Coordinates of N, CA and C in Angstrom, one line a residue:
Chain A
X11 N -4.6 -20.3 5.4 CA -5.3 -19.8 4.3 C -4.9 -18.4 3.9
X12 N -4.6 -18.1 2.7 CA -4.5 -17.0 2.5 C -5.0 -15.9 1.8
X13 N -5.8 -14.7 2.4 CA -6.6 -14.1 2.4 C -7.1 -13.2 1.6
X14 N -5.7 -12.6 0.9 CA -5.5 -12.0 -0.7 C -4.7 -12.7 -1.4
X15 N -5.2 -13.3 -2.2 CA -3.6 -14.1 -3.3 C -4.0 -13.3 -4.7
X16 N -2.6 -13.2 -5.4 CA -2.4 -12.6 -6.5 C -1.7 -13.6 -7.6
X17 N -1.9 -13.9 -8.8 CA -0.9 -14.7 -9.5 C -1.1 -14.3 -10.9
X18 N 0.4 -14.0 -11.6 CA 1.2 -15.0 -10.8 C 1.9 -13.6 -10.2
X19 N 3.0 -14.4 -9.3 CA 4.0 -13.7 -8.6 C 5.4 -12.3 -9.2
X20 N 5.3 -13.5 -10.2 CA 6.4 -12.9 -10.9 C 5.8 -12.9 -13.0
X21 N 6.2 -11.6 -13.3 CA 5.8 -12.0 -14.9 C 6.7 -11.3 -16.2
X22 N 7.6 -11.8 -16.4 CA 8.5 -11.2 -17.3 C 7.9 -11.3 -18.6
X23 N 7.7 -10.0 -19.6 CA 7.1 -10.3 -21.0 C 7.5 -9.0 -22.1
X24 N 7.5 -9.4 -22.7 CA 7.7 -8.5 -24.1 C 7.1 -7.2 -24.1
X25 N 7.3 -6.1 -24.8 CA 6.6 -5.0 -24.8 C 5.5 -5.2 -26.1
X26 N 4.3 -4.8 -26.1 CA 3.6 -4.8 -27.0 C 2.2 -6.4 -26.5
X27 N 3.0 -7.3 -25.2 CA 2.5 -7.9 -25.2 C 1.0 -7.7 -24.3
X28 N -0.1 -8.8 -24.1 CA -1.3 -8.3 -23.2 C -1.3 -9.7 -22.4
X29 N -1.3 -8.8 -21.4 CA -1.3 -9.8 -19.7 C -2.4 -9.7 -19.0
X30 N -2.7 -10.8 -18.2 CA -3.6 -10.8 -17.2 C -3.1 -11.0 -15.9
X31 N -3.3 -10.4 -14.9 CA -3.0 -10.4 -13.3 C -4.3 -10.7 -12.6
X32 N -4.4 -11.6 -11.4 CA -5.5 -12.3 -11.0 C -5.5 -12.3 -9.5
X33 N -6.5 -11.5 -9.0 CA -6.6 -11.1 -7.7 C -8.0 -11.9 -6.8
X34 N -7.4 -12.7 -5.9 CA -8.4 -13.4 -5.6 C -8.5 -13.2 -3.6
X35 N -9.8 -12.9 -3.0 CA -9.6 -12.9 -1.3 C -11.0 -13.6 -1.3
X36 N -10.5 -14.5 0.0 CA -11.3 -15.6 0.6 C -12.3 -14.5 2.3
X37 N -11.9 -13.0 2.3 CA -12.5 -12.7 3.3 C -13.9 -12.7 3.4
X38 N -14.5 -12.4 2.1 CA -15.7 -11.8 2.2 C -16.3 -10.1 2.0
X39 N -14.8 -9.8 2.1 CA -14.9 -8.1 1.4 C -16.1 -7.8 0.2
X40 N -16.5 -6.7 0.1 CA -17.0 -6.7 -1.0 C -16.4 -5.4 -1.8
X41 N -15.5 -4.6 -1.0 CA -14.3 -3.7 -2.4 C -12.8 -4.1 -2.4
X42 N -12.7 -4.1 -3.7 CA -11.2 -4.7 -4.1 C -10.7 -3.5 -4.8
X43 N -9.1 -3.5 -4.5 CA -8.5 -2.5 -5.2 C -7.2 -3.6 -5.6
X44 N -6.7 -2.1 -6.6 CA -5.4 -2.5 -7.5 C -4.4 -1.1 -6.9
X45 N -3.5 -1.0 -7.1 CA -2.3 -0.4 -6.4 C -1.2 -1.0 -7.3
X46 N -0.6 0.9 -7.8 CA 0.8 0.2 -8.5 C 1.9 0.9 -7.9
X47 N 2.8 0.0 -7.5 CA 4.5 0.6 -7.0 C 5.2 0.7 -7.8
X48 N 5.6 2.3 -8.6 CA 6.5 2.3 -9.4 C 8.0 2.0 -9.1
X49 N 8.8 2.2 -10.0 CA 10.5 1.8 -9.3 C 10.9 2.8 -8.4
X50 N 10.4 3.8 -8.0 CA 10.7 4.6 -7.1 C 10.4 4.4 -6.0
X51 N 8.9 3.3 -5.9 CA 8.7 2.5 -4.7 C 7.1 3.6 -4.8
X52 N 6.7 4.5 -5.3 CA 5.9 5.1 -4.9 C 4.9 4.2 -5.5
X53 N 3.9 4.2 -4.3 CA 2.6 3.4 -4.3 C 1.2 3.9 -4.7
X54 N 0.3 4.0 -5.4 CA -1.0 4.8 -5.9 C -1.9 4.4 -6.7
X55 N -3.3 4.5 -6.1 CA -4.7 3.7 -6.3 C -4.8 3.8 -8.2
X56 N -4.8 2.7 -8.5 CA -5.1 2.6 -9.9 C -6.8 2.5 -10.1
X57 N -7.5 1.5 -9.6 CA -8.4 0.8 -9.2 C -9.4 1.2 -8.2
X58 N -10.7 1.1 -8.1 CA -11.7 0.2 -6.8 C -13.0 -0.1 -7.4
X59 N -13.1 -1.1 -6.5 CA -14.7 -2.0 -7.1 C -15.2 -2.2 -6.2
X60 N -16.2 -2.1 -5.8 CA -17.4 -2.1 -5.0 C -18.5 -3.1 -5.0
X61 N -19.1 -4.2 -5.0 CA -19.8 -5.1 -5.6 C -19.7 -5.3 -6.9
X62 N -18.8 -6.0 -7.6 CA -17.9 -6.0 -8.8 C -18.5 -4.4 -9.3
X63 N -18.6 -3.2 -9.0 CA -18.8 -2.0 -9.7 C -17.6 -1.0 -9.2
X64 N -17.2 -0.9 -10.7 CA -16.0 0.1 -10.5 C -16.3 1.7 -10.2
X65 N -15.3 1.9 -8.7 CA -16.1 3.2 -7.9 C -14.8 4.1 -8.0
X66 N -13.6 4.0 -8.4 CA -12.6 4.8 -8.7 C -11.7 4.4 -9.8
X67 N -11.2 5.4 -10.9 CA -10.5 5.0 -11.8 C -9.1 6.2 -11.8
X68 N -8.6 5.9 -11.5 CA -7.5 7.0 -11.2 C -6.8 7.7 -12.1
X69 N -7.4 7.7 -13.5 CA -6.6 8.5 -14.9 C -5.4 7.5 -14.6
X70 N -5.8 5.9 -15.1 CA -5.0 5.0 -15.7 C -5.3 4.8 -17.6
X71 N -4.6 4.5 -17.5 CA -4.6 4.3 -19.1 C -5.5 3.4 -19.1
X72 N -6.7 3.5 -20.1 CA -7.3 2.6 -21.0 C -6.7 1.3 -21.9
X73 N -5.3 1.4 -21.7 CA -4.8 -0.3 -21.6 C -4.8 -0.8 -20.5
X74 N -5.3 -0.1 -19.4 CA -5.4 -1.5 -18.4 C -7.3 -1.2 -18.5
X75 N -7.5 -2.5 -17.7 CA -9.0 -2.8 -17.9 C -9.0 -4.0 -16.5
X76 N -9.6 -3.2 -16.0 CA -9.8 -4.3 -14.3 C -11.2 -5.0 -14.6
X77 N -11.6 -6.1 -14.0 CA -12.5 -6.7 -14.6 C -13.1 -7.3 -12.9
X78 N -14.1 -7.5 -12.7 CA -14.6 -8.4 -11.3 C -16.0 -9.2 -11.9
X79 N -15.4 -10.0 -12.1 CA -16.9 -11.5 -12.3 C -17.4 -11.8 -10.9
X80 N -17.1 -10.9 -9.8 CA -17.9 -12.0 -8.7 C -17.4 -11.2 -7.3
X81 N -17.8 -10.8 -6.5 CA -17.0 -9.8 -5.0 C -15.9 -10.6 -4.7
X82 N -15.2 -11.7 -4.8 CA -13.7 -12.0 -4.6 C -13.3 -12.2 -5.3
X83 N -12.7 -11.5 -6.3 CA -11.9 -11.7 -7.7 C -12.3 -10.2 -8.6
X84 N -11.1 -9.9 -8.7 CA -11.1 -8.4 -9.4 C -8.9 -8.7 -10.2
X85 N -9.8 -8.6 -11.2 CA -8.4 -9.1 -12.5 C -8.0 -7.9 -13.0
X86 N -6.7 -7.8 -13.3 CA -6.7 -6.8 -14.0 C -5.5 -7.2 -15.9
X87 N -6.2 -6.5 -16.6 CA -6.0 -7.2 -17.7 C -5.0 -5.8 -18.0
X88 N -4.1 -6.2 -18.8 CA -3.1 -4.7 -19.2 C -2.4 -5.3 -21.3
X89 N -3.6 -4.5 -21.7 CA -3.0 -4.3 -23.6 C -1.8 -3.9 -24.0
X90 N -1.4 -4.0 -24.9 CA -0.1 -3.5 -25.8 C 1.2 -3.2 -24.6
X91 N 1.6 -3.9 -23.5 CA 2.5 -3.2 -22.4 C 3.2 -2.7 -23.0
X92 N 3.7 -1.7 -22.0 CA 4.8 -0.4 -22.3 C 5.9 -0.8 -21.6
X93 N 6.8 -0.3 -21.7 CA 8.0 -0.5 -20.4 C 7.9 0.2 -19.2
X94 N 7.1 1.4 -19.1 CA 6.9 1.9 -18.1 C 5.5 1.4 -17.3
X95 N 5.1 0.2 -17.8 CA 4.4 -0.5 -16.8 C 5.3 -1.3 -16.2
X96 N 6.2 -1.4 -16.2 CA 7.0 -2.5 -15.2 C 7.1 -1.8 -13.9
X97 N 6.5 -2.6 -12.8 CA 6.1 -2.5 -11.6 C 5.6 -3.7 -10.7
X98 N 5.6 -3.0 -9.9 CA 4.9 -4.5 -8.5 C 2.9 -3.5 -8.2
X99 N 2.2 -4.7 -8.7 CA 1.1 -4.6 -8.5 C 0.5 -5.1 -7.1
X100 N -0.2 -4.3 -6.3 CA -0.9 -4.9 -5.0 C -2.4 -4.8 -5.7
X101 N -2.8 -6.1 -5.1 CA -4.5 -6.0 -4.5 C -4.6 -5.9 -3.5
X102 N -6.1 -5.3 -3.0 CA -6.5 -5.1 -1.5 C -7.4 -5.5 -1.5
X103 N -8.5 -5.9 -0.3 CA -9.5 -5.7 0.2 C -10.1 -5.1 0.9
X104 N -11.7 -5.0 1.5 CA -11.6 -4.0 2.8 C -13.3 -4.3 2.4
X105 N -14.1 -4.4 3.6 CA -14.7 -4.0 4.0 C -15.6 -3.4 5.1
X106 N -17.0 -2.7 5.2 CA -17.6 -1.9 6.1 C -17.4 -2.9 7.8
X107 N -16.4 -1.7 8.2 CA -16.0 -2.2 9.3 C -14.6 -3.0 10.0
X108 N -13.8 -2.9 8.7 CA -12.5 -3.3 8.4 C -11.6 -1.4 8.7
X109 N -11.2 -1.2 9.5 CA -10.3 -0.3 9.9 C -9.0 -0.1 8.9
X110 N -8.7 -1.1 8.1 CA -7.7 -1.7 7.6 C -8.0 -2.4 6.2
X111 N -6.7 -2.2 5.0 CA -7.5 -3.1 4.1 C -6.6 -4.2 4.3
X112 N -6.9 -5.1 3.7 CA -6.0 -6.4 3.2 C -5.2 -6.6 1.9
X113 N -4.0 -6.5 2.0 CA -3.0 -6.7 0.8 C -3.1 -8.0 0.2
X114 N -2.7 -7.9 -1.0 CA -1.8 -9.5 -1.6 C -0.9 -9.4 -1.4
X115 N 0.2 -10.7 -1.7 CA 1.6 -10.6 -1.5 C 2.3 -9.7 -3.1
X116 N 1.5 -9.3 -3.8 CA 2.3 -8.4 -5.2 C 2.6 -9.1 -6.0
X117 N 2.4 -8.7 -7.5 CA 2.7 -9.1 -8.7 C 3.6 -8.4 -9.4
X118 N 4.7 -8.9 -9.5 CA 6.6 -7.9 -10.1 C 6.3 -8.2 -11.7
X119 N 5.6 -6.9 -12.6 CA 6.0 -7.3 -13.3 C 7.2 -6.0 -13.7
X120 N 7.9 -7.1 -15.0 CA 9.0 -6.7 -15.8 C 8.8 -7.0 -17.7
X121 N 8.4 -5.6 -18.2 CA 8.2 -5.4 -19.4 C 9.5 -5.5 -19.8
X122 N 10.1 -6.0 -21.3 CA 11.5 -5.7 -21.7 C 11.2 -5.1 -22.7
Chain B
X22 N -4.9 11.9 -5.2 CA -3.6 12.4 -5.4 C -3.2 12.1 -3.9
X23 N -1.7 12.0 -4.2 CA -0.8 11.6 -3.4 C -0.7 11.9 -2.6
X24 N -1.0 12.0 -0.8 CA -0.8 13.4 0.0 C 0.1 12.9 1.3
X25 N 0.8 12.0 1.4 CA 1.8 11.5 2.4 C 3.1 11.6 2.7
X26 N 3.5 12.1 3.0 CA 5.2 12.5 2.7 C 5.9 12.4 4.1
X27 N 6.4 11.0 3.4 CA 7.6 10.8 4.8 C 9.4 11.7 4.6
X28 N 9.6 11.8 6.2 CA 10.6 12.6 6.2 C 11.8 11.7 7.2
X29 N 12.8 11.5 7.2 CA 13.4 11.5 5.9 C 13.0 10.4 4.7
X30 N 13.9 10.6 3.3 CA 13.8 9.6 2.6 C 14.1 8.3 2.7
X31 N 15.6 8.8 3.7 CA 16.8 8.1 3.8 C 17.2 7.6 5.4
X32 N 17.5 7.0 6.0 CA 18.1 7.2 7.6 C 18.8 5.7 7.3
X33 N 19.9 5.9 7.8 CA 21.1 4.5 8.2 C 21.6 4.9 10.0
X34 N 21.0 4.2 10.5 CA 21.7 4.0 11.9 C 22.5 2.7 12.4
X35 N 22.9 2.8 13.4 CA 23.7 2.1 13.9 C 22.8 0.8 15.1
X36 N 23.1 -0.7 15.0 CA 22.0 -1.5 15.6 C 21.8 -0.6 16.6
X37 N 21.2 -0.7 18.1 CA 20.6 -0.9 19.2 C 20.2 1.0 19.0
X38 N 19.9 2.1 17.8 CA 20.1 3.2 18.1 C 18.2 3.2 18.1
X39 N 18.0 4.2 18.2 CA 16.5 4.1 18.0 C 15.9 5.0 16.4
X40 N 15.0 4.5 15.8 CA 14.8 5.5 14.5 C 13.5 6.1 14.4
X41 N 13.5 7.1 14.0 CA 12.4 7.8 13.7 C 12.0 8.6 12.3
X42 N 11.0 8.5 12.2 CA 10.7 8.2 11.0 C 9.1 9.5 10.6
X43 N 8.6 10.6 10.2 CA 7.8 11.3 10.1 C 7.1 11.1 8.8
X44 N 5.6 11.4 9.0 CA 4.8 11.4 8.0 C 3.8 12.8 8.1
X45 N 3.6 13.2 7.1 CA 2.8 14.5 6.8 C 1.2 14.2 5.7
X46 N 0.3 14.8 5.9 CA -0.6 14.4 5.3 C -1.6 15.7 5.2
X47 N -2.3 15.8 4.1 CA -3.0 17.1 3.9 C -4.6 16.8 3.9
X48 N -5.4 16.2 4.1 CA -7.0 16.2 4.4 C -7.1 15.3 5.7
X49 N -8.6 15.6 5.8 CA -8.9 14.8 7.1 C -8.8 13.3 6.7
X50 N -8.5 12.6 8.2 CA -8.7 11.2 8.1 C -9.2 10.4 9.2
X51 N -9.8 9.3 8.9 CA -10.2 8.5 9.8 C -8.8 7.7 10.8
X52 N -8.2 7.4 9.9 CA -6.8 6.9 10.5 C -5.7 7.1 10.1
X53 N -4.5 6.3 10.7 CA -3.6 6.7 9.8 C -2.2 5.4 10.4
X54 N -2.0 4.7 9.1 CA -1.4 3.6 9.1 C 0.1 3.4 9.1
X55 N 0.9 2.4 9.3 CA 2.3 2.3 8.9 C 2.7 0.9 8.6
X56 N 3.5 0.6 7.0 CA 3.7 -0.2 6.8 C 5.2 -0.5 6.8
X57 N 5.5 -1.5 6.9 CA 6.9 -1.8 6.5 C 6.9 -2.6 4.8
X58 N 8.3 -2.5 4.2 CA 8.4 -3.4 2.8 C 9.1 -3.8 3.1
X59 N 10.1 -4.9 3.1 CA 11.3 -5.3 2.8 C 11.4 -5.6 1.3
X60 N 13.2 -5.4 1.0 CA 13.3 -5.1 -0.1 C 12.8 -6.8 -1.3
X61 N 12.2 -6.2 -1.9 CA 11.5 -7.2 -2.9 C 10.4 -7.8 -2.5
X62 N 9.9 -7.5 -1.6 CA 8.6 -8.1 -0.5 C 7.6 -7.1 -0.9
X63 N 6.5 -8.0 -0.1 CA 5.0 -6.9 0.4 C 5.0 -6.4 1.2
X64 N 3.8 -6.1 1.5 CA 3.5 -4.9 2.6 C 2.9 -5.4 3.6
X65 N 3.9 -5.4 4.9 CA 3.2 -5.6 6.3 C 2.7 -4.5 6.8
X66 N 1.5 -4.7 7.6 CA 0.6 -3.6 8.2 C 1.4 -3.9 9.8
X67 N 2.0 -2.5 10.1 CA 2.2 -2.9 11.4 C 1.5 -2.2 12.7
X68 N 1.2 -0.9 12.1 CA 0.1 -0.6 13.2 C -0.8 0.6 12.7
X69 N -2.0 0.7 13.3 CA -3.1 1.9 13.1 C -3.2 2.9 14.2
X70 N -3.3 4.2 13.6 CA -3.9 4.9 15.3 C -4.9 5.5 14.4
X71 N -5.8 5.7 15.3 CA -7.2 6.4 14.7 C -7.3 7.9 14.8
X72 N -7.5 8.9 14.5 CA -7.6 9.8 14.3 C -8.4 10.7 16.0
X73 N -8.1 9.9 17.0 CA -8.5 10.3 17.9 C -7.9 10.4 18.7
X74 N -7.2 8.7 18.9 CA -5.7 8.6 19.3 C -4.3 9.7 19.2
X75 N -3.4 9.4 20.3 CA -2.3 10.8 20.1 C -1.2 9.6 19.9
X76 N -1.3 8.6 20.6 CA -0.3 7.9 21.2 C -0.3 6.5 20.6
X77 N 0.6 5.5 20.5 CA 0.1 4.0 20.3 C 1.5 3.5 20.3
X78 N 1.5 2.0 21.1 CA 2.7 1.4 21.4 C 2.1 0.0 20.7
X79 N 3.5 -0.6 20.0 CA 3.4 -2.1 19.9 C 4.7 -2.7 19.8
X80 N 4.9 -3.1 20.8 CA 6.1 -3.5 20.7 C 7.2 -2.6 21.2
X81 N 8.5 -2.7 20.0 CA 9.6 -1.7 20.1 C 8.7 -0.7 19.0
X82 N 7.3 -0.2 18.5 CA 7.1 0.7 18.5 C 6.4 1.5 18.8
X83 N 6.2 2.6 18.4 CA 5.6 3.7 18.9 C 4.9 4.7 18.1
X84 N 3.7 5.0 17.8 CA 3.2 5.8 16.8 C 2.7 7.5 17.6
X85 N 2.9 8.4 16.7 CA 2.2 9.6 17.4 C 1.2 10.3 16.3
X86 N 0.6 10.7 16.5 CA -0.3 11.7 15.4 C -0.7 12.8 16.3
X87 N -0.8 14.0 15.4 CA -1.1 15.3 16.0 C -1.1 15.3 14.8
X88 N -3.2 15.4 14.6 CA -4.0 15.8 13.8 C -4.1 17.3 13.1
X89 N -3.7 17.9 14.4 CA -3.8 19.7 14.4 C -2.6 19.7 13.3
X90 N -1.9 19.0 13.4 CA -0.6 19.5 12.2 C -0.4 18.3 11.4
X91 N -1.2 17.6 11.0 CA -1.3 16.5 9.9 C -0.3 16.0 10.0
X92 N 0.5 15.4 11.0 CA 1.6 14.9 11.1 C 1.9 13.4 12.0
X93 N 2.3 12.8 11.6 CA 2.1 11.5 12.5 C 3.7 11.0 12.3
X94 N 4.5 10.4 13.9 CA 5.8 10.1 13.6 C 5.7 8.3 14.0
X95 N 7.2 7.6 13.5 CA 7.1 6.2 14.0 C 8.7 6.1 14.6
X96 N 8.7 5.4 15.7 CA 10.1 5.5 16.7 C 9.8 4.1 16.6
X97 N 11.0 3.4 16.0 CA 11.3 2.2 16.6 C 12.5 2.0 17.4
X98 N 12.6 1.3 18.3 CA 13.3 1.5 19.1 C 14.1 0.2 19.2
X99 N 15.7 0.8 20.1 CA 16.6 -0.7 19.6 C 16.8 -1.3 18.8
X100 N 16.7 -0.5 17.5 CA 16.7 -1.6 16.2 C 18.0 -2.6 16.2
X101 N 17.4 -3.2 14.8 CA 17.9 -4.5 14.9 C 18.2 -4.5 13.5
X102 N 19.2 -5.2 12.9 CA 19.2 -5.2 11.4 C 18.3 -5.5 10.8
X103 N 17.3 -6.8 11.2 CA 16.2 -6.7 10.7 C 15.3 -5.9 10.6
X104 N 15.3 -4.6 11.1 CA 14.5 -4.0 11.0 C 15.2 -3.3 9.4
X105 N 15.7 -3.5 8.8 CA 15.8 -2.7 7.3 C 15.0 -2.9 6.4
X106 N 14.5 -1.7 6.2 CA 13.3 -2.4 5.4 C 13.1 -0.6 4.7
X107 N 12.0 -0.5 4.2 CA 11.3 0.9 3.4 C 9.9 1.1 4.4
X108 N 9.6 2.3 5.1 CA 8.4 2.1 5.8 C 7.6 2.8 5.2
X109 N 6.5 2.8 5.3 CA 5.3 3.9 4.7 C 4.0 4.1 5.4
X110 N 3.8 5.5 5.4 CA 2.8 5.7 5.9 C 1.3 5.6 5.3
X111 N 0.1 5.5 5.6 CA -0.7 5.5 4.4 C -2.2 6.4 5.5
X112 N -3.0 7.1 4.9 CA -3.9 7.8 5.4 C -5.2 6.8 4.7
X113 N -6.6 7.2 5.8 CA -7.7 6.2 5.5 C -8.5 7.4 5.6
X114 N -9.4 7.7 4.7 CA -10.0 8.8 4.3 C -11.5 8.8 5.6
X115 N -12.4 9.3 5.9 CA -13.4 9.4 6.4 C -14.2 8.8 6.0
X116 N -14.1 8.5 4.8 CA -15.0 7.9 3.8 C -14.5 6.2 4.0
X117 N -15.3 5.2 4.3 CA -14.3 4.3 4.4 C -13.9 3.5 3.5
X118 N -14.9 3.4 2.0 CA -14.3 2.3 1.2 C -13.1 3.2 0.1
X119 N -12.6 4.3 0.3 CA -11.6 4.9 -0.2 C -10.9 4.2 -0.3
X120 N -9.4 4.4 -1.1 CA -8.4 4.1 -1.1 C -7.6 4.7 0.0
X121 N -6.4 3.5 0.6 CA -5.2 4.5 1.1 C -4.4 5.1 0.1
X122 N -4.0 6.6 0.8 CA -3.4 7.3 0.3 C -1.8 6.8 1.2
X123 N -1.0 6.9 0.1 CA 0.2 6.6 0.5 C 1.5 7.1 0.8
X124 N 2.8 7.3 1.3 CA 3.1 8.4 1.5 C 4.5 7.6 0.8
X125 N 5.5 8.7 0.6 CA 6.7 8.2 -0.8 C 7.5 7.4 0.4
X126 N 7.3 6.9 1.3 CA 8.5 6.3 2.4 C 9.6 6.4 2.6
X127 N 9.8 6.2 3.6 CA 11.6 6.2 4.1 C 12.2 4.9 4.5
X128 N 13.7 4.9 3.4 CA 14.6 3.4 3.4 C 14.7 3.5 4.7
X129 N 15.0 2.8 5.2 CA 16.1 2.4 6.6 C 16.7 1.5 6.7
X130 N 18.1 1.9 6.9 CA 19.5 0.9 6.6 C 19.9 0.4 8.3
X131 N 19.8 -0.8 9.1 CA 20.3 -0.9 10.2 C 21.6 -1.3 10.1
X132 N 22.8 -1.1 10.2 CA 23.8 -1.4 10.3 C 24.2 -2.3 11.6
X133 N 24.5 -3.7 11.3 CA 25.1 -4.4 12.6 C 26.2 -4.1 13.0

């Protein structure tokens, strides 16, 4: 079973277009984060949710919009894409008493 | 903000040599992590030392942290071509449902 899933995997789409990325963990966590790897590989907290309540916003742009209906599931919706959103998105999990968070396996996206 | 900085960016060794690999970090932390990427992959967790810890072995590796100088190294040893990959460090704030802070990582090329 796997413990953070992300889908989809892969997402190639137009510029101007609006996407959803869908972040789902079966642990029981109750904060979920978003993480973006730019092409440089550099990795940095976009995201966190707390009992679906968002507890950090990292001066992301207001075209993304993370969303949580429920403590295992935290989406993140992204408006008008740019080309400089193209990147590999991680989700995490973690909770009180988790040393460690939990990754997804990453969402590659590629704006053209 | 970003406060991890692996040194080098770059290292290519030769199989059976051993690599080492430095991470720097500027606030206190509860712990402090190391992942590996492989190229177009996620992120494996391969080991934690806690901020109390000096030392930690797993396997062919080996983690050190010296808190006093915000600095924590990773020695793998005998590498293997599979070990090529992008490693990264990541810091776990005191606070626990923070984000990791992540550090810009270092390639490593194993040459067979």
């Amino acid at each position: 079973d796997t413990a953070v899933s992300q889908t989809p995997k892969y997402l190639v789409t137009q510029m101007g277009n609006d996407k959803s990325i869908k972040c789902e963990q079966n642990l029981g966590h109750d904060t979920m984060y978003w993480y973006k790897q730019d092409s440089k590989k550099f990795l940095k907290i976009m995201f966190s949710y707390n009992n679906k309540e968002l507890i950090i916003n990292e001066t992301v742009p207001n075209r993304f919009s993370p969303k949580s209906p429920d403590k295992a599931h935290l989406n993140l919706h992204i408006n008008s894409l740019e080309l400089g959103d193209s990147a590999v998105y991680f989700c995490a999990s973690w909770t009180s008493g988790q040393e460690t968070q939990y990754f997804g396996p990453g969402t590659r996206l590629l704006v053209l | 903000s970003q406060q991890g900085e692996e040194d080098p960016q770059a290292l290519s060794i030769q199989e059976g040599e051993n690599a080492t690999m430095n991470c720097s970090y500027k606030t206190s932390i509860n712990n402090l992590q190391w992942y590996r990427q492989n190229s177009g992959r996620g992120l494996v967790h391969l080991i934690l030392i806690r901020s109390n810890e000096r030392e930690k072995h797993s396997g062919r590796l080996r983690v050190t942290l010296d808190t006093s100088k915000k600095s924590s190294s990773l020695l793998i040893t005998a590498s293997r071509a599979a070990d090529t990959a992008s490693y990264f460090c990541a810091t776990a704030s005191v606070w626990g449902n923070t984000p990791l802070v992540f550090g810009k990582g270092t390639r490593l090329s194993v040459i067979a």
